[in-house]
Short mmCIF file of C-alpha atoms and ligand atoms in Angstrom, two decimals:
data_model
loop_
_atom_site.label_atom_id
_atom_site.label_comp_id
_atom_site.label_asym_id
_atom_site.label_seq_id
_atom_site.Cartn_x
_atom_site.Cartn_y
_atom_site.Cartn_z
CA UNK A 689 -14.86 -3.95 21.24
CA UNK A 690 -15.64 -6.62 18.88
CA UNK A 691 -13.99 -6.57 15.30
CA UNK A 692 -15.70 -7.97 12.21
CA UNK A 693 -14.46 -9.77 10.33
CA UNK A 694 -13.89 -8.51 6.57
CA UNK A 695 -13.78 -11.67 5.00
CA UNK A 696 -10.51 -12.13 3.42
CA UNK A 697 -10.31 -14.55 0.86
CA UNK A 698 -8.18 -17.84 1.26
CA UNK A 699 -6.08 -17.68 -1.12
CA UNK A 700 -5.18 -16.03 -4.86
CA UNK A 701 -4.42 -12.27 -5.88
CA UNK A 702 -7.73 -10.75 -5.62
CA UNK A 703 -9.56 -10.22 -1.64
CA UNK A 704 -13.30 -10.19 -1.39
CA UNK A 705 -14.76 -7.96 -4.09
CA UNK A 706 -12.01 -8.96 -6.55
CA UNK A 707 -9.81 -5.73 -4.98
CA UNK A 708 -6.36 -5.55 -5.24
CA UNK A 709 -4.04 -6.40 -2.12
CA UNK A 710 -1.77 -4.53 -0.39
CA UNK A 711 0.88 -5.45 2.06
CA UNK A 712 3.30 -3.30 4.08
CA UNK A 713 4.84 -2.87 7.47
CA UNK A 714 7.15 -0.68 9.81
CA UNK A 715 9.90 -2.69 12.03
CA UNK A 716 9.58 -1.96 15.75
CA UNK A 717 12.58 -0.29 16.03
CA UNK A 718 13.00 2.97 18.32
CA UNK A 719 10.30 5.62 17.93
CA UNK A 720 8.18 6.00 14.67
CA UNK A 721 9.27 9.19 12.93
CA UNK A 722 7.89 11.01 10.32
CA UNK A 723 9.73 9.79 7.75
CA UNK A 724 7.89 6.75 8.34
CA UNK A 725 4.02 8.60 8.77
CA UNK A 726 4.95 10.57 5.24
CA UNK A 727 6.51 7.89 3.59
CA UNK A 728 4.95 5.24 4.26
CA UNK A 729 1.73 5.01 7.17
CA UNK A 730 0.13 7.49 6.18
CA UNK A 731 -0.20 6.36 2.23
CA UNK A 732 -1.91 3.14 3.06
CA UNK A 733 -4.43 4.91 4.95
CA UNK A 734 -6.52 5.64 2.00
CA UNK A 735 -5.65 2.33 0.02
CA UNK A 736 -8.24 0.75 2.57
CA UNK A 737 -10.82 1.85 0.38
CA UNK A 738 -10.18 -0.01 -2.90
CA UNK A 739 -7.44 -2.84 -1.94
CA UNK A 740 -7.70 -5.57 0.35
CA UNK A 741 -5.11 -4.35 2.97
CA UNK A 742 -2.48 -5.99 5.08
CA UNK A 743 -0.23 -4.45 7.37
CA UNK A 744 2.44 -6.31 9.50
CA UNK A 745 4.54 -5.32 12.27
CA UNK A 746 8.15 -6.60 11.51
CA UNK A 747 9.59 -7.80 14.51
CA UNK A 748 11.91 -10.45 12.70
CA UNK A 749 13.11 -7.94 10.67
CA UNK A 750 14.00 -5.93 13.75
CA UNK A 751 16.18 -8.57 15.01
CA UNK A 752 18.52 -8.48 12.53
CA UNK A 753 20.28 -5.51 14.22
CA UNK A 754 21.26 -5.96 17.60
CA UNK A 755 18.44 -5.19 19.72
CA UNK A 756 17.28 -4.94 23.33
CA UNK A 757 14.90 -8.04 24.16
CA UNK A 758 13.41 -5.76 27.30
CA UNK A 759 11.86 -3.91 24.39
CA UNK A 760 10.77 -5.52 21.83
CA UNK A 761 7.21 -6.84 22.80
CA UNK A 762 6.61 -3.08 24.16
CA UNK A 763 7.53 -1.64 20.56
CA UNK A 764 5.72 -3.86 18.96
CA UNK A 765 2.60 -3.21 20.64
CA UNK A 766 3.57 0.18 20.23
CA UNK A 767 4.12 0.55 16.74
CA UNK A 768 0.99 -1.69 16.27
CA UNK A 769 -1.30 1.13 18.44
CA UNK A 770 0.39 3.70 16.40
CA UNK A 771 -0.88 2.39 13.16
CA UNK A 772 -4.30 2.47 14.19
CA UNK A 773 -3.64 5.97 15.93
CA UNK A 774 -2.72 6.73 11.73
CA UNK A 775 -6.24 5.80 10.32
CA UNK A 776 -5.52 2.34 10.07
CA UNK A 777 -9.02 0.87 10.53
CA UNK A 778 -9.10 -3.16 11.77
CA UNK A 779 -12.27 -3.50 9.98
CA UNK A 780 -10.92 -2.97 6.66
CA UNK A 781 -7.11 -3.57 7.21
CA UNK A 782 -5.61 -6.94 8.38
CA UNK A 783 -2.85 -5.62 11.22
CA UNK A 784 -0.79 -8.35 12.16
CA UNK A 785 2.89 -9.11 13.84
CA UNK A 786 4.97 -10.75 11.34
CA UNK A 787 6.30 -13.34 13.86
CA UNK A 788 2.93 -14.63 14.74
CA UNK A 789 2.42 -16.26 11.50
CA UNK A 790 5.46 -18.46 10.93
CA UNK A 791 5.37 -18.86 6.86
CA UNK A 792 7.07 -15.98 6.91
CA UNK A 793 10.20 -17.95 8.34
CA UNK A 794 9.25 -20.75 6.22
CA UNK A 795 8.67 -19.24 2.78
CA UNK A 796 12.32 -16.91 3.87
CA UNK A 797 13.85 -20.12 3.99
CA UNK A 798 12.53 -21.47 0.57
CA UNK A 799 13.17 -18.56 -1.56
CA UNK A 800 16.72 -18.30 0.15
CA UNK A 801 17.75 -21.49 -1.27
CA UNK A 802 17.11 -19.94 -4.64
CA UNK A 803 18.16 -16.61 -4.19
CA UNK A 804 22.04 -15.46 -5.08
CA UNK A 805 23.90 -14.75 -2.67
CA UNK A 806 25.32 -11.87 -4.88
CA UNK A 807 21.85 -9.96 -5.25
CA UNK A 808 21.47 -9.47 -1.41
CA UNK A 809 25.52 -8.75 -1.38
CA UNK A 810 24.79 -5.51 -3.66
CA UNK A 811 21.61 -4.56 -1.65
CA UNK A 812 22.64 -0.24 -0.66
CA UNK A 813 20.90 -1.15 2.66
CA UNK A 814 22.86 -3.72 3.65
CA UNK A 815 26.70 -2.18 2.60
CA UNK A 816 25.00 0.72 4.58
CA UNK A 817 24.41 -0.67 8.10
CA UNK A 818 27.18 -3.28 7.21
CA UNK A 819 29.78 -0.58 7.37
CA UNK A 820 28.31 0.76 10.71
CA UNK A 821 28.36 -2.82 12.24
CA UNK A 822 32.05 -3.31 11.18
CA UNK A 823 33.03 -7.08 12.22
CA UNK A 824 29.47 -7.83 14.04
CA UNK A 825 27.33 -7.85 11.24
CA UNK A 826 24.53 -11.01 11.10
CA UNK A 827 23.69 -13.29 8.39
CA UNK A 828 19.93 -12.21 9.44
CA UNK A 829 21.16 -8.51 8.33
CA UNK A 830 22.08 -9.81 4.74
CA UNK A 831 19.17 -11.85 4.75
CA UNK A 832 16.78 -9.24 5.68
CA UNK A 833 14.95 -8.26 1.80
CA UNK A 834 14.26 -12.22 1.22
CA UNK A 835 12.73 -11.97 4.42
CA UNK A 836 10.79 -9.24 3.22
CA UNK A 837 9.91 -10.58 -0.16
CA UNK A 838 8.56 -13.55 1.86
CA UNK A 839 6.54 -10.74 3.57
CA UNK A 840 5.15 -9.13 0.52
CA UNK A 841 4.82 -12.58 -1.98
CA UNK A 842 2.87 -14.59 1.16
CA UNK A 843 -0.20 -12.53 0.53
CA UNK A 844 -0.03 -12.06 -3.32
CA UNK A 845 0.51 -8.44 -2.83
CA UNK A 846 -0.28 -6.03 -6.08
CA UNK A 847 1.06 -3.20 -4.56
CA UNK A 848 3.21 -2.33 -2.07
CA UNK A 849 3.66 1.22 -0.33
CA UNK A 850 6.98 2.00 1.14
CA UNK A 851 9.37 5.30 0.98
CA UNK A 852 12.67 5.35 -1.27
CA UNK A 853 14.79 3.44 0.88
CA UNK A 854 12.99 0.21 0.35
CA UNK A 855 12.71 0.72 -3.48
CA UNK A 856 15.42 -1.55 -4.17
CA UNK A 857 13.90 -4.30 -1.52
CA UNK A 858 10.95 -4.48 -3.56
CA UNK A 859 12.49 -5.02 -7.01
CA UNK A 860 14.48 -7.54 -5.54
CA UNK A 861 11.33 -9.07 -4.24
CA UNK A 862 9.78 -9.04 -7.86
CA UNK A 863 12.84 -10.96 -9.00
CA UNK A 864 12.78 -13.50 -6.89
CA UNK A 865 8.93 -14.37 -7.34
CA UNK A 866 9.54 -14.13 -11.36
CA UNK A 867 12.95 -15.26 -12.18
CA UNK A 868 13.63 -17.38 -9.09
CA UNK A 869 10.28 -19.55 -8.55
CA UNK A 870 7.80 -18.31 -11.09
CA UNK A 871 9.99 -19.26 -14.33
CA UNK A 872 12.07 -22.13 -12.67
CA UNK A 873 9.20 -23.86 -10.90
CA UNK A 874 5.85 -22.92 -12.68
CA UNK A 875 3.33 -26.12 -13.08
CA UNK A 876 1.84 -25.83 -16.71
CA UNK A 877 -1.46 -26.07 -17.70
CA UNK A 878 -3.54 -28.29 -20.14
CA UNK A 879 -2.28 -25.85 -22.88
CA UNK A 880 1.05 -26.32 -21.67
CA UNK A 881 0.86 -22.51 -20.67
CA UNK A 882 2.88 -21.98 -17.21
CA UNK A 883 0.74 -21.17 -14.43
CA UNK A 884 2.48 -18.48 -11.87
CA UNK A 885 3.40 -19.86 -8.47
CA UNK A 886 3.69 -15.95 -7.18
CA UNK A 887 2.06 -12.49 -8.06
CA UNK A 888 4.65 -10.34 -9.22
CA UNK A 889 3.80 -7.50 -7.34
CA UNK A 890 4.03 -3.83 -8.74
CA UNK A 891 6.91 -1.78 -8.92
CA UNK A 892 7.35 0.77 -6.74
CA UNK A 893 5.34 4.03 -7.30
CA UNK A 894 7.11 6.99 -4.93
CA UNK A 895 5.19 9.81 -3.68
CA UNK A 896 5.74 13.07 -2.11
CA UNK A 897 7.40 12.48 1.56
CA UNK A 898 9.22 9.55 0.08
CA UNK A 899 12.39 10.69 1.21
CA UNK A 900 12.24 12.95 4.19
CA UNK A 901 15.72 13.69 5.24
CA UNK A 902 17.78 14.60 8.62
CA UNK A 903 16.79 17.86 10.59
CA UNK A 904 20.20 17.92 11.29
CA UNK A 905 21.42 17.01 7.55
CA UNK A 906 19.68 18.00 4.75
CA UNK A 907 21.72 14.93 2.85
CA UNK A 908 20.92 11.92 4.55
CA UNK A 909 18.00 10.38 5.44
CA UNK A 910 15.46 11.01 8.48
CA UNK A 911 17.00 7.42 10.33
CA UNK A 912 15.22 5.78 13.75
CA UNK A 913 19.14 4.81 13.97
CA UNK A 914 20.85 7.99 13.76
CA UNK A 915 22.55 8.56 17.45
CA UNK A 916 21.30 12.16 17.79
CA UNK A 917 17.54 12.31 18.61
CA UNK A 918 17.71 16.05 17.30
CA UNK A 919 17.49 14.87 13.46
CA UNK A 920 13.72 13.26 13.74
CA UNK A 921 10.63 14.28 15.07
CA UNK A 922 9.05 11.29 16.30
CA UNK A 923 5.32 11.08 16.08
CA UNK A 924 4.78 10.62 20.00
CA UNK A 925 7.75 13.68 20.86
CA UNK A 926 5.46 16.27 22.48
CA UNK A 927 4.57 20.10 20.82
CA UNK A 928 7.71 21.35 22.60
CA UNK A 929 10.13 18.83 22.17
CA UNK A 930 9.25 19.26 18.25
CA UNK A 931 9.59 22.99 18.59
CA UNK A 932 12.63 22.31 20.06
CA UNK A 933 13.64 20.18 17.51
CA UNK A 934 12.53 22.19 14.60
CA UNK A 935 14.14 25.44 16.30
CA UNK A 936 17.29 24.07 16.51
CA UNK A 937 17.07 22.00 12.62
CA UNK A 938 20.35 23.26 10.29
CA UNK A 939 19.52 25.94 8.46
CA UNK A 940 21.47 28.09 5.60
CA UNK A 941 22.31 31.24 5.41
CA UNK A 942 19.67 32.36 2.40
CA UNK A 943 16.94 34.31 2.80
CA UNK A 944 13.53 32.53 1.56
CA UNK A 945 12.42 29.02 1.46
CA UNK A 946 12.57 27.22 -1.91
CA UNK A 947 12.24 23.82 -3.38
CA UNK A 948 15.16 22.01 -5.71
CA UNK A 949 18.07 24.17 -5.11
CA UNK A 950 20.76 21.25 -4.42
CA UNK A 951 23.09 24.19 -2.54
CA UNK A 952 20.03 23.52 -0.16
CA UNK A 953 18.90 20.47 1.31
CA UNK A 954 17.69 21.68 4.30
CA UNK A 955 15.94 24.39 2.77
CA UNK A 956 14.27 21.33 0.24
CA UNK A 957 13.56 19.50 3.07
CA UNK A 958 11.54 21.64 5.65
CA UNK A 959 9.39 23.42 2.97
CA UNK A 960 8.51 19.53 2.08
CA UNK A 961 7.97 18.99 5.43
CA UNK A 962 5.52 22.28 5.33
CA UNK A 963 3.50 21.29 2.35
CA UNK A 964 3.10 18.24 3.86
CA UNK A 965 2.31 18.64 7.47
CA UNK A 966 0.16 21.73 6.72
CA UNK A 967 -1.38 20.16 3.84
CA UNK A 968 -0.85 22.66 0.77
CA UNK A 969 0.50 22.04 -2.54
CA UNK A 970 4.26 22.51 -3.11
CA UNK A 971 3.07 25.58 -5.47
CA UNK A 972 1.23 27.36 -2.37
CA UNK A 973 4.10 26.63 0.24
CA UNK A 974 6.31 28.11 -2.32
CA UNK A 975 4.23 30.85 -2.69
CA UNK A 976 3.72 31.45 1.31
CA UNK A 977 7.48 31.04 2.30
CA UNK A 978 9.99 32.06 -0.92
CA UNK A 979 10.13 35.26 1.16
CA UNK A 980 10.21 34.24 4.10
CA UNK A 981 13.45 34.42 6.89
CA UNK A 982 14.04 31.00 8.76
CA UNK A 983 13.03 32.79 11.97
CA UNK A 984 9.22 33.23 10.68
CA UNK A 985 9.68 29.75 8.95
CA UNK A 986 10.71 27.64 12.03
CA UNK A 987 7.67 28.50 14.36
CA UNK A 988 4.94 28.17 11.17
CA UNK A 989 6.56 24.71 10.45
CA UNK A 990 6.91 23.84 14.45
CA UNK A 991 2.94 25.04 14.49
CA UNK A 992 2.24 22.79 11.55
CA UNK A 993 4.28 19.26 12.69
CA UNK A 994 2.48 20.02 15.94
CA UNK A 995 -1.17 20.23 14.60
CA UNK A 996 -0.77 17.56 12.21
CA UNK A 997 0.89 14.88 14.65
CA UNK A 998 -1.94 15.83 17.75
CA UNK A 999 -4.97 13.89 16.49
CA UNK A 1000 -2.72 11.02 16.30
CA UNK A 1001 -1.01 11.18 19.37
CA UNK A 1002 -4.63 11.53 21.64
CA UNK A 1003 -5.51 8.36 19.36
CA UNK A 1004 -2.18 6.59 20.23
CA UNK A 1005 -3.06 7.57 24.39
CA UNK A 1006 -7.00 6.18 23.70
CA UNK A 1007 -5.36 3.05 22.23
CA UNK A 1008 -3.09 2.19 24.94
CA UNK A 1009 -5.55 2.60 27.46
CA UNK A 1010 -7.54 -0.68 26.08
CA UNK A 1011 -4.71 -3.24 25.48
CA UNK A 1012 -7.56 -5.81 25.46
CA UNK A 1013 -8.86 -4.23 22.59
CA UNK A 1014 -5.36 -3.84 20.50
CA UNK A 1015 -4.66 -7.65 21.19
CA UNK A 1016 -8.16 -8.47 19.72
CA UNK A 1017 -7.30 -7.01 16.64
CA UNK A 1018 -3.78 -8.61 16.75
CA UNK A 1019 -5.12 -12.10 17.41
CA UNK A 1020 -7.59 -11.95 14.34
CA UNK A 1021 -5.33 -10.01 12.27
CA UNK A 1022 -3.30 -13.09 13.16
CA UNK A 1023 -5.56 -15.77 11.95
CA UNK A 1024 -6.65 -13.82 8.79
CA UNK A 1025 -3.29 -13.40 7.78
CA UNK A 1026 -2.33 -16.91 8.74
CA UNK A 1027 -4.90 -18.14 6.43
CA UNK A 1028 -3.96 -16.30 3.57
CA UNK A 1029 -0.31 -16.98 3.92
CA UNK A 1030 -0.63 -20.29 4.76
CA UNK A 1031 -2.64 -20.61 1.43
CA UNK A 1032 0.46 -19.17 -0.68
CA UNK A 1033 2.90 -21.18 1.23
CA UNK A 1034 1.24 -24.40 0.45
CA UNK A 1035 1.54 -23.18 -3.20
CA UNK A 1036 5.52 -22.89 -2.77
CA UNK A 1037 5.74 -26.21 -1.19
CA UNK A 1038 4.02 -28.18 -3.88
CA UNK A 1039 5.89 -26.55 -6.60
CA UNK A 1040 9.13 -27.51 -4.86
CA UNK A 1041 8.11 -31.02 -4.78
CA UNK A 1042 8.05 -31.42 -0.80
CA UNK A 1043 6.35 -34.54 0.54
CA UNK A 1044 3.50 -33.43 1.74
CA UNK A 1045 2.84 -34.27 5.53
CA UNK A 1046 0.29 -37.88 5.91
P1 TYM B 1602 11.46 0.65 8.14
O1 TYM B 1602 10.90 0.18 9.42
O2 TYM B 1602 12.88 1.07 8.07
O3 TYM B 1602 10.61 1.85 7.60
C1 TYM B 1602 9.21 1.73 7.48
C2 TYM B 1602 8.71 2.53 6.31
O4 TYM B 1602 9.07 3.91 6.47
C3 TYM B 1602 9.75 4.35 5.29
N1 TYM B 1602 10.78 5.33 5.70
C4 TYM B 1602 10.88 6.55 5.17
N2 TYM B 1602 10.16 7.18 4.23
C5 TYM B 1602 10.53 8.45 3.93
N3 TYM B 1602 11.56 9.10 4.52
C6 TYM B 1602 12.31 8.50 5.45
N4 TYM B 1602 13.31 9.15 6.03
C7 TYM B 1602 11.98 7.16 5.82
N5 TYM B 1602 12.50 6.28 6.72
C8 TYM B 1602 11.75 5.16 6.62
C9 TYM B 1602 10.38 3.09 4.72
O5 TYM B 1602 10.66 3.25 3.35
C10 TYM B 1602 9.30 2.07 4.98
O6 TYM B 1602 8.30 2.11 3.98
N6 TYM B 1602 12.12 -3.37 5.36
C11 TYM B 1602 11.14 -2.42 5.78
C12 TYM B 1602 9.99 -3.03 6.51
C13 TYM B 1602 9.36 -4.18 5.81
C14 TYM B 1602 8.43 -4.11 4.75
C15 TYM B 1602 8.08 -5.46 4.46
C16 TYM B 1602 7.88 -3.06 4.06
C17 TYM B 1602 9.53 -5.50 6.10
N7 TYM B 1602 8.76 -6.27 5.29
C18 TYM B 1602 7.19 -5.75 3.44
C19 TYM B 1602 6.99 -3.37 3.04
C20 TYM B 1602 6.66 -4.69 2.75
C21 TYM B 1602 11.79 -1.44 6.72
O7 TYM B 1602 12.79 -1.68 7.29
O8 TYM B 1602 11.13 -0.37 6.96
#
């Protein structure tokens, strides 16, 4: 299947059209979960009406934690499939994998020579898997939020759409491009006015499903690293390995299913989950399931997760069927990307004052 092209402009914050851009991307680590789909996949599916839309695979991002490399081409051709099994649409969207365009290793390396060493020290991500790592622990994995602020500022990005845990990634990105290069390294104009190297991209808006936690801990975090399998529901596990799952989530002992109680995380957490996957408002699960016991709960939320994650899965089973087809839209998503972030590079490099190649 051939895929047009949708004529992404060189260069500058605006795509064709004038729209804004957006740039995001899941590593290819383990099996996509929902936190992932709710928080993150599944919000940039309608942003490829009215932005000019970039989505990367992170594979050098995924390296920063030991890894098995057996897998890694697999999962990223598997995490690539599954956004498109999500509504991601190669005709609108660039989809790309991150290490196929090299500025991002080159632009990581110019805003780390500018970046302190004590902002990525204080990053909650890093002390987090740091402490898990104990003495193994990789300058990569300190490294990783220039890496993606090299990610996000390569294509000028206005907005970028990623769940809680990245919140504090993407301010960092928006002070590097602003304190770091923007107001050290600026070029003025003929008014003397300073004329941005970057695009400050926006902070981060949060919506519902931005923090979908553990099935087996209401207080931490739905995690493609946490050991037990039992506390995600991957989006390719099939209906009964999710009823399975779901059956055997933590509960409480209360009767009735209610949002905002903090005696009751896991109570928060799977009527989220419900609104989400069965599409109502938070009012109208409320409403459905304040009464309810967890023993009618379980099975209407099993039935839901099921239902909702089915289109995508036959999708995901279409995909990999045609691997010319996904590579097609890799390699352009490739060169359209590598023309826009070449573009921005190029910027970085002048304003640095590196001799330019003869
Ligand atoms: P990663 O691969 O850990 O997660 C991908 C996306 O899923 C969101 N997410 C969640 N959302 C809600 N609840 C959860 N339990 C949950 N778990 C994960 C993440 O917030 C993220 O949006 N560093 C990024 C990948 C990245 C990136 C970028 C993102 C690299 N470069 C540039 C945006 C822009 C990461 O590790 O995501």
């Amino acid at each position: 299947m051939a895929i047009p092209d949708p004529g992404i402009a060189p260069s500058g914050s605006a795509g064709p059209s004038g729209r804004p851009r957006v740039l995001s991307g899941v590593q290819p680590t383990g099996a996509l979960h929902l936190g992932n789909w709710l928080g993150a996949i599944r919000n940039w599916v309608d942003l490829q009406d009215s932005h000019d839309t970039f989505f990367c695979v992170v594979d050098l991002h995924a390296i920063t934690v030991p890894h098995e490399p057996a897998r890694l081409a697999e999962d990223t051709l598997s995490t690539a499939a599954l956004y498109l099994a999500c509504g991601i649409d190669p005709q609108r969207s660039t989809v790309f994998v991150q290490s196929h365009v090299s500025a991002h290793s080159e632009l990581c390396w110019l805003l780390n020579c500018v970046t302190p060493l004590n902002w990525l020290e204080r990053m909650i991500q890093f002390k987090e898997k740091a402490l898990k790592q104990g003495a193994d622990v990789s300058a990569g994995l300190l490294d990783y939020p220039v890496l993606m602020a090299a990610d996000i500022l390569l294509y000028d990005a206005d907005r970028v759409p990623v769940g809680e845990d990245q919140k504090q990634h993407l301010e960092l990105a928006r002070d590097i491009a602003q304190q770091r290069i923007n107001a050290r390294f600026a070029p003025r104009d003929g008014e003397g006015e300073p004329m941005p190297i970057l695009k400050v991209p926006e902070p981060p808006i949060l919506r519902e499903g931005a923090r979908v936690m553990s099935l087996t801990d209401g207080r931490s975090k739905m995690s493609k690293s946490d050991p037990n399998e039992g506390s995600r529901i991957a989006l390719l596990d099939p209906p009964e390995l999710i009823s399975r799952k779901i059956k055997r989530a933590k509960t409480d002992p209360q009767m009735g299913l209610e949002f905002g109680n903090p005696e009751r995380p896991e109570a928060d957490n799977l009527l989220g989950l419900y609104a989400l996957l069965a599409g109502r408002s938070r009012e109208a699960a409320t409403a459905e399931c304040a009464a309810m016991g967890w023993g009618t709960f379980k099975p209407l939320l099993a039935e839901a997760a099921v239902a909702a994650l089915a289109p995508l899965q036959q999708r995901y089973r279409e995909l990999r069927r045609d691997p010319r087809y996904l590579s097609e839209v890799l390699q352009q998503g490739r060169e359209r990307a590598g023309n826009v972030a070449e573009a921005t590079l190029e910027r970085v490099r002048q304003a640095l004052g590196f001799l330019p190649p003869t």
